[in-house]
mmCIF file of C-alpha atoms in Angstrom:
data_model
loop_
_atom_site.group_PDB
_atom_site.id
_atom_site.type_symbol
_atom_site.label_atom_id
_atom_site.label_comp_id
_atom_site.label_asym_id
_atom_site.label_seq_id
_atom_site.Cartn_x
_atom_site.Cartn_y
_atom_site.Cartn_z
ATOM 1 C CA MET A 1 8.902 -57.173 11.920
ATOM 2 C CA THR A 2 9.268 -59.353 8.797
ATOM 3 C CA LYS A 3 7.776 -57.799 5.687
ATOM 4 C CA LYS A 4 4.866 -59.671 4.112
ATOM 5 C CA TYR A 5 5.481 -59.589 0.366
ATOM 6 C CA THR A 6 2.684 -59.335 -2.190
ATOM 7 C CA ILE A 7 2.662 -60.421 -5.831
ATOM 8 C CA THR A 8 2.925 -56.727 -6.752
ATOM 9 C CA ASP A 9 6.113 -56.408 -4.696
ATOM 10 C CA VAL A 10 7.655 -59.391 -6.483
ATOM 11 C CA ALA A 11 6.645 -58.038 -9.903
ATOM 12 C CA GLN A 12 8.032 -54.587 -9.187
ATOM 13 C CA ASP A 13 11.289 -55.914 -7.752
ATOM 14 C CA LEU A 14 11.910 -58.044 -10.845
ATOM 15 C CA GLY A 15 10.525 -55.614 -13.406
ATOM 16 C CA VAL A 16 7.807 -57.953 -14.713
ATOM 17 C CA SER A 17 4.005 -57.976 -14.627
ATOM 18 C CA CYS A 18 1.920 -59.593 -11.882
ATOM 19 C CA SER A 19 0.471 -62.019 -14.407
ATOM 20 C CA THR A 20 4.002 -63.140 -15.339
ATOM 21 C CA VAL A 21 4.788 -63.806 -11.661
ATOM 22 C CA SER A 22 1.519 -65.729 -11.288
ATOM 23 C CA ARG A 23 2.240 -67.885 -14.352
ATOM 24 C CA ALA A 24 5.812 -68.575 -13.292
ATOM 25 C CA LEU A 25 4.876 -69.649 -9.755
ATOM 26 C CA SER A 26 2.030 -71.854 -10.996
ATOM 27 C CA ASP A 27 4.331 -73.368 -13.664
ATOM 28 C CA SER A 28 1.984 -72.245 -16.453
ATOM 29 C CA SER A 29 2.926 -71.623 -20.074
ATOM 30 C CA GLY A 30 3.631 -68.193 -21.509
ATOM 31 C CA VAL A 31 6.825 -67.506 -19.524
ATOM 32 C CA SER A 32 10.345 -68.369 -20.682
ATOM 33 C CA GLU A 33 12.294 -70.853 -18.575
ATOM 34 C CA LYS A 34 14.921 -68.231 -17.792
ATOM 35 C CA VAL A 35 12.361 -65.723 -16.458
ATOM 36 C CA LYS A 36 10.431 -68.454 -14.653
ATOM 37 C CA GLN A 37 13.575 -69.646 -12.857
ATOM 38 C CA ARG A 38 14.487 -66.093 -11.823
ATOM 39 C CA ILE A 39 11.005 -65.507 -10.373
ATOM 40 C CA VAL A 40 10.869 -68.847 -8.545
ATOM 41 C CA GLU A 41 14.313 -68.338 -7.013
ATOM 42 C CA TYR A 42 13.517 -64.793 -5.905
ATOM 43 C CA ALA A 43 10.176 -65.850 -4.389
ATOM 44 C CA ARG A 44 11.959 -68.600 -2.457
ATOM 45 C CA GLU A 45 14.653 -66.146 -1.319
ATOM 46 C CA ILE A 46 12.183 -63.621 0.161
ATOM 47 C CA GLY A 47 9.742 -66.255 1.421
ATOM 48 C CA TYR A 48 6.865 -65.220 -0.820
ATOM 49 C CA GLU A 49 4.019 -67.710 -1.220
ATOM 50 C CA PRO A 50 1.128 -67.087 -3.654
ATOM 51 C CA ASN A 51 -2.181 -66.667 -1.952
ATOM 52 C CA SER A 52 -3.880 -69.344 -4.001
ATOM 53 C CA LYS A 53 -5.325 -71.543 -1.257
ATOM 54 C CA MET A 54 -7.767 -68.821 -0.303
ATOM 55 C CA HIS A 55 -9.114 -68.709 -3.853
ATOM 56 C CA GLN A 56 -9.271 -72.462 -4.230
ATOM 57 C CA LYS A 57 -11.443 -72.618 -1.139
ATOM 58 C CA GLU A 58 -13.569 -69.806 -2.606
ATOM 59 C CA ASN A 59 -12.725 -67.555 0.357
ATOM 60 C CA GLY A 60 -15.997 -68.484 2.049
ATOM 61 C CA SER A 61 -17.698 -65.643 0.169
ATOM 62 C CA ARG A 62 -20.683 -66.179 -2.124
ATOM 63 C CA ALA A 63 -20.965 -62.592 -3.388
ATOM 64 C CA VAL A 64 -19.789 -61.353 -6.792
ATOM 65 C CA ALA A 65 -19.457 -57.677 -7.706
ATOM 66 C CA LEU A 66 -20.862 -56.561 -11.069
ATOM 67 C CA ILE A 67 -19.462 -53.184 -12.142
ATOM 68 C CA ILE A 68 -21.382 -51.406 -14.905
ATOM 69 C CA GLY A 69 -21.481 -47.916 -16.391
ATOM 70 C CA ASP A 70 -25.170 -47.000 -16.448
ATOM 71 C CA ILE A 71 -27.954 -49.176 -15.059
ATOM 72 C CA ARG A 72 -30.456 -47.226 -17.180
ATOM 73 C CA ASN A 73 -28.916 -48.658 -20.347
ATOM 74 C CA PRO A 74 -31.111 -51.663 -21.238
ATOM 75 C CA PHE A 75 -28.119 -53.597 -22.623
ATOM 76 C CA TYR A 76 -26.511 -53.569 -19.186
ATOM 77 C CA GLY A 77 -29.842 -54.477 -17.610
ATOM 78 C CA GLU A 78 -30.303 -57.525 -19.838
ATOM 79 C CA LEU A 79 -26.720 -58.694 -19.379
ATOM 80 C CA ALA A 80 -26.952 -58.197 -15.607
ATOM 81 C CA TYR A 81 -30.125 -60.308 -15.580
ATOM 82 C CA TYR A 82 -28.426 -63.273 -17.279
ATOM 83 C CA ILE A 83 -25.315 -62.957 -15.103
ATOM 84 C CA GLN A 84 -27.406 -62.911 -11.940
ATOM 85 C CA ARG A 85 -29.439 -65.892 -13.147
ATOM 86 C CA GLU A 86 -26.286 -67.948 -13.724
ATOM 87 C CA LEU A 87 -24.735 -66.913 -10.421
ATOM 88 C CA ASN A 88 -27.912 -67.843 -8.536
ATOM 89 C CA LYS A 89 -27.934 -71.265 -10.172
ATOM 90 C CA ASN A 90 -24.476 -71.817 -8.723
ATOM 91 C CA GLY A 91 -25.229 -70.537 -5.237
ATOM 92 C CA TYR A 92 -23.786 -67.026 -5.613
ATOM 93 C CA MET A 93 -25.394 -63.626 -5.224
ATOM 94 C CA MET A 94 -24.662 -60.545 -7.311
ATOM 95 C CA MET A 95 -23.930 -57.072 -5.941
ATOM 96 C CA LEU A 96 -24.337 -54.258 -8.465
ATOM 97 C CA CYS A 97 -22.133 -51.156 -8.664
ATOM 98 C CA ASN A 98 -23.058 -48.356 -11.065
ATOM 99 C CA THR A 99 -20.065 -46.126 -11.960
ATOM 100 C CA GLU A 100 -21.837 -43.671 -14.302
ATOM 101 C CA TYR A 101 -18.849 -44.143 -16.639
ATOM 102 C CA SER A 102 -16.576 -42.363 -14.152
ATOM 103 C CA VAL A 103 -12.988 -43.632 -14.342
ATOM 104 C CA ASP A 104 -12.280 -42.350 -10.820
ATOM 105 C CA ARG A 105 -15.327 -44.158 -9.465
ATOM 106 C CA GLU A 106 -14.324 -47.343 -11.258
ATOM 107 C CA LEU A 107 -10.807 -47.177 -9.838
ATOM 108 C CA GLU A 108 -12.248 -46.645 -6.362
ATOM 109 C CA VAL A 109 -14.550 -49.643 -6.672
ATOM 110 C CA VAL A 110 -11.867 -51.969 -8.075
ATOM 111 C CA GLY A 111 -9.502 -50.926 -5.287
ATOM 112 C CA SER A 112 -12.125 -51.841 -2.681
ATOM 113 C CA LEU A 113 -13.130 -55.264 -4.031
ATOM 114 C CA GLU A 114 -10.775 -57.315 -1.877
ATOM 115 C CA LYS A 115 -11.461 -55.373 1.315
ATOM 116 C CA MET A 116 -15.196 -55.833 0.800
ATOM 117 C CA GLY A 117 -14.756 -59.618 0.725
ATOM 118 C CA PHE A 118 -16.089 -60.423 -2.752
ATOM 119 C CA ALA A 119 -15.427 -63.881 -4.172
ATOM 120 C CA GLY A 120 -14.921 -62.334 -7.596
ATOM 121 C CA ALA A 121 -15.820 -59.413 -9.836
ATOM 122 C CA ILE A 122 -17.160 -58.791 -13.334
ATOM 123 C CA LEU A 123 -16.296 -55.519 -15.089
ATOM 124 C CA MET A 124 -18.355 -54.265 -18.019
ATOM 125 C CA THR A 125 -16.927 -50.760 -18.148
ATOM 126 C CA ALA A 126 -13.121 -51.025 -17.991
ATOM 127 C CA GLN A 127 -12.125 -47.978 -20.008
ATOM 128 C CA VAL A 128 -8.486 -47.001 -19.507
ATOM 129 C CA GLU A 129 -5.212 -48.862 -19.106
ATOM 130 C CA LYS A 130 -4.851 -47.354 -15.624
ATOM 131 C CA ILE A 131 -7.594 -49.753 -14.507
ATOM 132 C CA ASN A 132 -5.245 -52.655 -15.195
ATOM 133 C CA GLU A 133 -2.727 -51.311 -12.681
ATOM 134 C CA GLU A 134 -5.434 -51.543 -10.029
ATOM 135 C CA LEU A 135 -6.587 -54.961 -11.240
ATOM 136 C CA GLU A 136 -3.070 -56.377 -10.862
ATOM 137 C CA ARG A 137 -3.169 -55.479 -7.169
ATOM 138 C CA VAL A 138 -6.481 -57.286 -6.641
ATOM 139 C CA ARG A 139 -6.147 -60.905 -5.544
ATOM 140 C CA ILE A 140 -9.637 -62.062 -6.383
ATOM 141 C CA PRO A 141 -10.852 -63.419 -9.744
ATOM 142 C CA VAL A 142 -11.893 -60.740 -12.250
ATOM 143 C CA VAL A 143 -13.513 -61.134 -15.677
ATOM 144 C CA LEU A 144 -13.747 -58.316 -18.223
ATOM 145 C CA VAL A 145 -16.887 -58.287 -20.369
ATOM 146 C CA ASN A 146 -17.040 -56.602 -23.795
ATOM 147 C CA ARG A 147 -14.022 -54.458 -22.945
ATOM 148 C CA ASN A 148 -10.448 -55.163 -24.001
ATOM 149 C CA LEU A 149 -7.521 -53.605 -22.153
ATOM 150 C CA SER A 150 -4.348 -54.373 -24.091
ATOM 151 C CA SER A 151 -2.321 -54.754 -20.881
ATOM 152 C CA PHE A 152 -4.856 -57.015 -19.122
ATOM 153 C CA GLN A 153 -3.742 -60.656 -19.146
ATOM 154 C CA GLY A 154 -6.756 -62.146 -17.367
ATOM 155 C CA ASP A 155 -10.110 -63.621 -18.371
ATOM 156 C CA MET A 156 -12.290 -61.824 -20.928
ATOM 157 C CA VAL A 157 -15.604 -62.401 -22.678
ATOM 158 C CA LEU A 158 -15.826 -60.200 -25.745
ATOM 159 C CA LEU A 159 -18.001 -59.509 -28.734
ATOM 160 C CA ASP A 160 -16.140 -59.316 -32.025
ATOM 161 C CA ASN A 161 -16.807 -55.586 -32.148
ATOM 162 C CA PHE A 162 -14.794 -55.017 -35.316
ATOM 163 C CA LYS A 163 -17.013 -57.521 -37.103
ATOM 164 C CA ALA A 164 -20.094 -55.920 -35.532
ATOM 165 C CA GLY A 165 -19.179 -52.527 -37.013
ATOM 166 C CA TYR A 166 -18.351 -54.116 -40.343
ATOM 167 C CA VAL A 167 -21.618 -56.095 -40.530
ATOM 168 C CA ALA A 168 -23.727 -53.060 -39.609
ATOM 169 C CA THR A 169 -22.073 -50.899 -42.278
ATOM 170 C CA MET A 170 -22.181 -53.633 -44.920
ATOM 171 C CA HIS A 171 -25.935 -53.928 -44.457
ATOM 172 C CA LEU A 172 -26.348 -50.281 -45.463
ATOM 173 C CA ILE A 173 -23.892 -50.628 -48.358
ATOM 174 C CA GLU A 174 -25.858 -53.627 -49.617
ATOM 175 C CA GLN A 175 -28.972 -51.459 -49.468
ATOM 176 C CA ALA A 176 -27.304 -49.059 -51.972
ATOM 177 C CA HIS A 177 -26.339 -46.384 -49.430
ATOM 178 C CA ARG A 178 -23.127 -44.613 -50.386
ATOM 179 C CA THR A 179 -22.965 -41.824 -47.795
ATOM 180 C CA ILE A 180 -22.971 -43.385 -44.334
ATOM 181 C CA GLY A 181 -22.278 -41.694 -41.012
ATOM 182 C CA PHE A 182 -21.264 -43.124 -37.659
ATOM 183 C CA VAL A 183 -22.061 -42.269 -34.038
ATOM 184 C CA LYS A 184 -19.273 -43.333 -31.657
ATOM 185 C CA GLY A 185 -19.526 -44.061 -27.940
ATOM 186 C CA HIS A 186 -17.082 -43.070 -25.207
ATOM 187 C CA THR A 187 -13.677 -42.232 -26.655
ATOM 188 C CA SER A 188 -11.990 -44.593 -24.171
ATOM 189 C CA SER A 189 -14.277 -47.551 -24.980
ATOM 190 C CA SER A 190 -12.534 -50.393 -26.823
ATOM 191 C CA ALA A 191 -15.923 -51.657 -28.071
ATOM 192 C CA SER A 192 -16.781 -48.284 -29.630
ATOM 193 C CA ARG A 193 -13.314 -47.939 -31.138
ATOM 194 C CA GLN A 194 -13.389 -51.404 -32.708
ATOM 195 C CA ARG A 195 -16.880 -50.900 -34.129
ATOM 196 C CA TYR A 196 -15.730 -47.679 -35.732
ATOM 197 C CA GLU A 197 -12.721 -49.485 -37.206
ATOM 198 C CA GLY A 198 -15.103 -52.080 -38.683
ATOM 199 C CA TYR A 199 -17.187 -49.272 -40.189
ATOM 200 C CA CYS A 200 -14.088 -47.658 -41.721
ATOM 201 C CA GLN A 201 -12.936 -50.976 -43.162
ATOM 202 C CA ALA A 202 -16.293 -51.659 -44.841
ATOM 203 C CA MET A 203 -16.365 -48.151 -46.301
ATOM 204 C CA SER A 204 -12.780 -48.499 -47.561
ATOM 205 C CA ASN A 205 -13.413 -51.922 -49.103
ATOM 206 C CA TYR A 206 -16.108 -50.395 -51.308
ATOM 207 C CA GLY A 207 -14.248 -47.200 -52.103
ATOM 208 C CA LEU A 208 -16.614 -45.052 -50.034
ATOM 209 C CA VAL A 209 -15.456 -41.878 -48.335
ATOM 210 C CA THR A 210 -15.733 -41.413 -44.559
ATOM 211 C CA ARG A 211 -16.356 -37.718 -43.986
ATOM 212 C CA GLU A 212 -15.405 -36.066 -40.704
ATOM 213 C CA GLN A 213 -18.677 -34.113 -40.747
ATOM 214 C CA ASP A 214 -20.599 -37.408 -40.606
ATOM 215 C CA ILE A 215 -18.920 -38.693 -37.416
ATOM 216 C CA TYR A 216 -20.599 -37.894 -34.087
ATOM 217 C CA TYR A 217 -19.984 -38.732 -30.423
ATOM 218 C CA SER A 218 -22.453 -40.062 -27.864
ATOM 219 C CA ASP A 219 -22.401 -40.709 -24.113
ATOM 220 C CA MET A 220 -24.678 -43.703 -24.792
ATOM 221 C CA LYS A 221 -27.810 -41.933 -23.536
ATOM 222 C CA ILE A 222 -31.092 -41.141 -25.305
ATOM 223 C CA GLU A 223 -30.541 -37.403 -24.867
ATOM 224 C CA ALA A 224 -27.330 -37.697 -26.872
ATOM 225 C CA GLY A 225 -29.283 -39.211 -29.750
ATOM 226 C CA GLU A 226 -31.725 -36.313 -29.690
ATOM 227 C CA LYS A 227 -28.897 -33.751 -29.691
ATOM 228 C CA ILE A 228 -27.020 -35.513 -32.508
ATOM 229 C CA ALA A 229 -30.194 -35.643 -34.600
ATOM 230 C CA ARG A 230 -30.585 -31.872 -34.379
ATOM 231 C CA GLN A 231 -26.957 -31.401 -35.444
ATOM 232 C CA PHE A 232 -27.393 -33.966 -38.207
ATOM 233 C CA LEU A 233 -30.462 -32.231 -39.645
ATOM 234 C CA GLN A 234 -28.585 -28.940 -39.940
ATOM 235 C CA ASN A 235 -26.255 -30.584 -42.440
ATOM 236 C CA GLY A 236 -27.523 -29.925 -45.957
ATOM 237 C CA ASN A 237 -25.401 -32.708 -47.456
ATOM 238 C CA ARG A 238 -26.177 -35.340 -44.875
ATOM 239 C CA PRO A 239 -25.779 -39.139 -45.151
ATOM 240 C CA THR A 240 -28.615 -41.424 -46.172
ATOM 241 C CA GLY A 241 -27.504 -44.072 -43.686
ATOM 242 C CA MET A 242 -26.286 -43.955 -40.073
ATOM 243 C CA VAL A 243 -24.591 -46.545 -37.878
ATOM 244 C CA ILE A 244 -25.215 -45.679 -34.217
ATOM 245 C CA VAL A 245 -23.318 -46.919 -31.157
ATOM 246 C CA ASN A 246 -26.278 -48.395 -29.230
ATOM 247 C CA ASP A 247 -30.063 -48.780 -29.292
ATOM 248 C CA VAL A 248 -30.683 -46.086 -26.686
ATOM 249 C CA THR A 249 -28.843 -43.381 -28.648
ATOM 250 C CA ALA A 250 -30.459 -44.622 -31.876
ATOM 251 C CA LEU A 251 -33.966 -44.370 -30.403
ATOM 252 C CA GLY A 252 -33.374 -40.745 -29.438
ATOM 253 C CA PHE A 253 -31.887 -40.032 -32.855
ATOM 254 C CA VAL A 254 -34.675 -41.670 -34.869
ATOM 255 C CA SER A 255 -37.559 -40.203 -32.868
ATOM 256 C CA THR A 256 -36.108 -36.686 -33.193
ATOM 257 C CA CYS A 257 -35.525 -37.078 -36.942
ATOM 258 C CA ILE A 258 -39.087 -38.297 -37.456
ATOM 259 C CA GLY A 259 -40.428 -35.466 -35.314
ATOM 260 C CA MET A 260 -38.618 -32.998 -37.576
ATOM 261 C CA GLY A 261 -40.101 -34.433 -40.763
ATOM 262 C CA VAL A 262 -37.525 -37.028 -41.906
ATOM 263 C CA ARG A 263 -39.017 -40.309 -43.102
ATOM 264 C CA VAL A 264 -37.320 -43.425 -41.710
ATOM 265 C CA PRO A 265 -36.358 -45.585 -43.583
ATOM 266 C CA GLU A 266 -37.467 -43.961 -46.866
ATOM 267 C CA GLU A 267 -35.088 -41.007 -46.548
ATOM 268 C CA LEU A 268 -32.778 -42.207 -43.783
ATOM 269 C CA SER A 269 -31.769 -45.734 -42.730
ATOM 270 C CA VAL A 270 -30.403 -46.445 -39.263
ATOM 271 C CA VAL A 271 -28.528 -49.450 -37.845
ATOM 272 C CA SER A 272 -27.661 -49.683 -34.138
ATOM 273 C CA PHE A 273 -26.042 -52.138 -31.714
ATOM 274 C CA ASP A 274 -27.248 -54.270 -28.761
ATOM 275 C CA ASN A 275 -30.625 -55.535 -30.052
ATOM 276 C CA THR A 276 -32.287 -54.887 -26.705
ATOM 277 C CA LYS A 277 -36.041 -55.283 -26.212
ATOM 278 C CA PHE A 278 -36.340 -51.534 -26.705
ATOM 279 C CA ALA A 279 -35.083 -51.900 -30.286
ATOM 280 C CA GLN A 280 -38.435 -53.468 -31.178
ATOM 281 C CA TRP A 281 -40.593 -50.835 -29.496
ATOM 282 C CA GLY A 282 -39.528 -47.493 -30.985
ATOM 283 C CA MET A 283 -41.511 -45.396 -33.426
ATOM 284 C CA VAL A 284 -39.700 -47.450 -36.075
ATOM 285 C CA PRO A 285 -38.349 -50.851 -34.932
ATOM 286 C CA LEU A 286 -34.558 -50.750 -35.169
ATOM 287 C CA THR A 287 -32.275 -52.894 -37.280
ATOM 288 C CA SER A 288 -29.684 -53.787 -34.647
ATOM 289 C CA VAL A 289 -26.598 -55.955 -34.123
ATOM 290 C CA ASP A 290 -27.305 -58.616 -31.501
ATOM 291 C CA GLN A 291 -24.572 -59.312 -28.919
ATOM 292 C CA ASN A 292 -26.225 -62.476 -27.581
ATOM 293 C CA THR A 293 -26.403 -61.234 -23.999
ATOM 294 C CA GLU A 294 -27.663 -64.577 -22.712
ATOM 295 C CA LYS A 295 -24.627 -66.481 -23.988
ATOM 296 C CA MET A 296 -22.342 -63.628 -22.918
ATOM 297 C CA GLY A 297 -23.723 -63.800 -19.385
ATOM 298 C CA GLU A 298 -23.455 -67.582 -19.215
ATOM 299 C CA GLN A 299 -19.868 -67.621 -20.499
ATOM 300 C CA THR A 300 -18.842 -64.852 -18.108
ATOM 301 C CA VAL A 301 -20.126 -66.670 -15.033
ATOM 302 C CA SER A 302 -18.688 -69.996 -16.184
ATOM 303 C CA ILE A 303 -15.203 -68.503 -16.564
ATOM 304 C CA LEU A 304 -15.426 -66.623 -13.266
ATOM 305 C CA LEU A 305 -16.414 -69.749 -11.328
ATOM 306 C CA LYS A 306 -13.583 -71.737 -12.897
ATOM 307 C CA ARG A 307 -11.193 -68.987 -11.805
ATOM 308 C CA ILE A 308 -12.607 -68.983 -8.261
ATOM 309 C CA ARG A 309 -12.064 -72.737 -8.008
ATOM 310 C CA ASN A 310 -8.572 -72.577 -9.480
ATOM 311 C CA TYR A 311 -6.988 -69.152 -9.249
ATOM 312 C CA GLN A 312 -3.791 -70.225 -11.034
ATOM 313 C CA ARG A 313 -5.432 -71.607 -14.196
ATOM 314 C CA GLU A 314 -4.590 -70.271 -17.641
ATOM 315 C CA ALA A 315 -6.392 -67.085 -18.661
ATOM 316 C CA GLU A 316 -9.350 -67.632 -20.973
ATOM 317 C CA ARG A 317 -10.623 -65.327 -23.709
ATOM 318 C CA VAL A 318 -13.999 -65.967 -25.357
ATOM 319 C CA ILE A 319 -14.959 -63.994 -28.467
ATOM 320 C CA LEU A 320 -18.612 -64.087 -29.516
ATOM 321 C CA SER A 321 -19.806 -63.429 -33.040
ATOM 322 C CA PRO A 322 -22.396 -60.658 -33.668
ATOM 323 C CA GLU A 323 -25.626 -61.226 -35.579
ATOM 324 C CA LEU A 324 -27.567 -58.574 -37.495
ATOM 325 C CA VAL A 325 -31.313 -58.460 -36.831
ATOM 326 C CA VAL A 326 -33.084 -56.586 -39.647
ATOM 327 C CA ARG A 327 -36.193 -54.545 -38.860
ATOM 328 C CA SER A 328 -37.980 -51.502 -40.264
ATOM 329 C CA SER A 329 -35.346 -48.793 -39.731
ATOM 330 C CA THR A 330 -33.396 -49.769 -42.859
ATOM 331 C CA ALA A 331 -34.453 -49.999 -46.506
ATOM 332 C CA ARG A 332 -32.909 -49.907 -49.956
ATOM 333 C CA TYR A 333 -31.952 -46.381 -50.910
ATOM 334 C CA VAL A 334 -33.571 -45.130 -54.114
ATOM 335 C CA ARG A 335 -31.863 -42.130 -55.651
ATOM 336 C CA ASN A 336 -33.968 -39.352 -57.066
ATOM 337 C CA ARG A 337 -33.383 -37.901 -60.519
ATOM 338 C CA ASP A 338 -31.225 -35.042 -59.252
ATOM 339 C CA GLU A 339 -28.717 -37.521 -57.831
ATOM 340 C CA ARG A 340 -28.468 -39.695 -60.958
#
């Protein structure tokens, strides 16, 4: 029986990536002529043909998989709403998969996408490079949203998370805060890592010290914010400003601090990320960095549909700019006499 070769087989045999094989066989840019010729000749030799016709005809499927980490997170809920709205406008339906931030679960879902007959998939939670190995085996269009895997060569829609972290921290610096802490998200999250790098850069630019004792870790849930607040309040030399990974964690943090007698923003200013509806409704409305979920959702669907119609097109990367929305959780810090 004649072996049916896949793009992964070709890539492995030649020691290149699947995306390189795809570009070479579609005569796209980004591959040297020498490598392109070697791939084309080998594909002809073994009788491999890219499975592009299926994608160009949209595979007959009108369902798109949306893979998220935690449906209870209002940021994901808002983004899912705009994605579904755009898909519906274009005659597609959305199927939601909640991974609970489990890498194993995410790998399982990605590995099943093709067998389940989806026209395409949108990933909001890609966390580790191992995911890319699975994505390269999948022959349906995939778009990454707000996550950046260095080895992934496909379509992405991203927030400029470095700038987001920088803008959030600069707001506190401009309000005369000089000791500023940071609450990170998942250690494997590119968004969390880049926001932290933006925070560090802003602090460094103004000669401010980032203290290890002022850095905390969150699983993005409200309970994490409550726990971090209790740890924070045990610190006698605590920061006057905090930058927190998302609105949900920030709400738990702020409500616990207030409940334990800390005045926000008079004694403690807090900036968070996402600018969800919940940011407006806490005990103190949150100053938050807006990710423009509506535009993010629209861009994601637009890119996915273009990929479904033409599977061999050049990869597209859209980077959105964050916008700070100032509310009542931040104020200018006034030092008391003992600090002067």
